[in-house]
Amino acid sequence: MADIDPLRLDKTRFRSHPDLDVCSHGLTLWDLDRLFKVDGCFGGSPYMKLRDVLSILRDAYCRHVGVEYTHILEPEQQQWLQQRVEAKHVKPTVAQQKYILSKLNAAEAFETFLQTKYVGQKRFSLEGAESVIPMMDAAIDQCAEHGLDEVVIGMPHRGRLNVLANIVGKPYSQIFTEFEGNLNPSQAHGSGDVKYHLGATGVYLQMFGDNDIQVSLTANPSHLEAVDPVLEGLVRAKQDLLDSDGEQRFSVVPMMLHGDAAFAGQGVVAETLNLTNLPGYRVGGTIHIIVNNQIGFTTAPEYSRSSEYCTDVAKMIGAPIFHVNGDDPEACEWVARLAVDFRQEFHKDVVIDMLCYRRRGHNEGDDPSMTNPTCTTSSTPSAGPARATPKP
């Protein structure tokens, strides 16, 4: 129902659901100005015109964010989400819009420089999915707003260098040095470690607040999703050390990035989700961000999974799921903050499915016109979240 695919690969599905037609519910255009009893569901008014109800519902569910929460068993959580989603969204201030744009530009400029300077070197580019940088920034900022102690990130290799530079704060010079093949001999590396396997630690300072928060990125191999249980165990250990008085405050937040094909296809994802609510393994909720570039290596979604969405596996733990258009950075930012608020309110996992695309091949040695011709044709060279963003 929502406009969540920046490429609109399946044009037959865009706002074509029969539930969106008033005639499917026994109503006509002549009913738009009739008053209907809504029992205060929309802003407290007991009665509203059908026209106004439709406007609220379209803004909540048919724009650039789609929401799944009716599978959640707890009515309190459903009601909380419904109220937050259907409330009128507060537009970011001009200063906040400029900040979002600056994060997008930083992510895009970083990838452009690497593509120009280190032609053909593997880096697993984030191009086409740059909105994940302002999304992660917003989530970490909201964690700082709640006064939490640390955000620990686990992620695969795609976009890792961009996250290291623009989220964790690893110096550009150090990253470029690794591209030149000059690894720091004082740092211990395994024989197979490469630049997109490494982790780092930094401190996040709020741009529009006074709080700061520790941010760390765990090291991991190229084996997709292998870091998931490692991250959860690391966070639980940190929480146990901080909560030595026995009270669980869950002040360390695990943030996990996934690919769409890996989230649906890797068994370790379901195994780790299954531990979510067990007393011995609870971490108070994980923020899952799926960088959904709508392809797994060279395999299209319709040939790689049987479910409608790659996120359907998360329904088994009753996690709310947000699908968001990656070409709308403001929507990405809003969803990230809402996800953190839900995690803090109910101490449960939240899943964000950010639909985007992969500008280049699986790695920079691939020709995307051969391995991913459909998306390559749909995404023009000038496309990108920063260029799609209206200037403040």
Short mmCIF file of N, CA and C in Angstrom, two decimals, residues 261-262 293-304 358 360-363 366-375:
data_model
loop_
_atom_site.label_atom_id
_atom_site.label_comp_id
_atom_site.label_asym_id
_atom_site.label_seq_id
_atom_site.Cartn_x
_atom_site.Cartn_y
_atom_site.Cartn_z
N ALA A 261 18.54 -10.37 1.68
CA ALA A 261 18.63 -11.80 1.37
C ALA A 261 19.16 -12.59 2.57
N ALA A 262 20.13 -12.02 3.28
CA ALA A 262 20.71 -12.71 4.44
C ALA A 262 19.71 -12.80 5.58
N ASN A 293 18.53 -3.81 -0.57
CA ASN A 293 18.82 -3.37 -1.94
C ASN A 293 18.17 -4.27 -2.99
N GLN A 294 17.25 -5.13 -2.54
CA GLN A 294 16.38 -5.91 -3.42
C GLN A 294 17.13 -6.88 -4.33
N ILE A 295 18.27 -7.36 -3.83
CA ILE A 295 19.02 -8.38 -4.55
C ILE A 295 19.98 -9.05 -3.57
N GLY A 296 20.21 -10.35 -3.76
CA GLY A 296 21.17 -11.07 -2.95
C GLY A 296 22.26 -11.63 -3.85
N PHE A 297 23.41 -10.95 -3.90
CA PHE A 297 24.49 -11.26 -4.84
C PHE A 297 23.96 -11.03 -6.26
N THR A 298 23.40 -12.06 -6.91
CA THR A 298 22.79 -11.85 -8.23
C THR A 298 21.35 -12.36 -8.26
N THR A 299 20.78 -12.69 -7.10
CA THR A 299 19.47 -13.34 -7.05
C THR A 299 18.38 -12.35 -6.67
N ALA A 300 17.32 -12.29 -7.45
CA ALA A 300 16.19 -11.42 -7.17
C ALA A 300 15.36 -11.99 -6.02
N PRO A 301 14.63 -11.14 -5.27
CA PRO A 301 13.86 -11.63 -4.11
C PRO A 301 12.89 -12.75 -4.43
N GLU A 302 12.24 -12.69 -5.60
CA GLU A 302 11.25 -13.73 -5.92
C GLU A 302 11.87 -15.10 -6.13
N TYR A 303 13.19 -15.16 -6.26
CA TYR A 303 13.88 -16.44 -6.42
C TYR A 303 14.67 -16.83 -5.17
N SER A 304 14.57 -16.03 -4.12
CA SER A 304 15.41 -16.31 -2.95
C SER A 304 14.62 -16.51 -1.66
N ARG A 358 21.21 -1.20 -5.23
CA ARG A 358 22.67 -1.36 -5.24
C ARG A 358 23.19 -0.74 -6.53
N ARG A 360 26.22 -0.32 -7.71
CA ARG A 360 27.27 -1.09 -8.40
C ARG A 360 27.01 -2.58 -8.21
N GLY A 361 27.98 -3.40 -8.58
CA GLY A 361 27.82 -4.84 -8.45
C GLY A 361 27.94 -5.28 -7.00
N HIS A 362 27.93 -6.59 -6.79
CA HIS A 362 28.09 -7.13 -5.44
C HIS A 362 29.37 -6.59 -4.82
N ASN A 363 30.43 -6.56 -5.58
CA ASN A 363 31.61 -5.78 -5.20
C ASN A 363 32.04 -4.98 -6.43
N ASP A 366 32.43 -6.32 -10.12
CA ASP A 366 31.29 -6.79 -10.93
C ASP A 366 30.77 -5.69 -11.83
N ASP A 367 30.22 -6.09 -12.95
CA ASP A 367 29.52 -5.16 -13.85
C ASP A 367 28.03 -5.28 -13.57
N PRO A 368 27.41 -4.26 -12.93
CA PRO A 368 26.00 -4.38 -12.54
C PRO A 368 25.04 -4.51 -13.71
N SER A 369 25.45 -4.05 -14.89
CA SER A 369 24.57 -4.18 -16.05
C SER A 369 24.42 -5.64 -16.47
N MET A 370 25.34 -6.49 -15.98
CA MET A 370 25.26 -7.92 -16.26
C MET A 370 24.62 -8.68 -15.09
N THR A 371 25.01 -8.32 -13.86
CA THR A 371 24.55 -9.08 -12.69
C THR A 371 23.26 -8.55 -12.10
N ASN A 372 22.88 -7.31 -12.43
CA ASN A 372 21.66 -6.72 -11.87
C ASN A 372 21.06 -5.74 -12.87
N PRO A 373 20.71 -6.20 -14.07
CA PRO A 373 20.30 -5.27 -15.13
C PRO A 373 19.02 -4.51 -14.84
N THR A 374 18.07 -5.12 -14.13
CA THR A 374 16.79 -4.45 -13.88
C THR A 374 16.97 -3.20 -13.04
N CYS A 375 17.68 -3.34 -11.91
CA CYS A 375 17.90 -2.18 -11.04
C CYS A 375 18.82 -1.17 -11.69
#
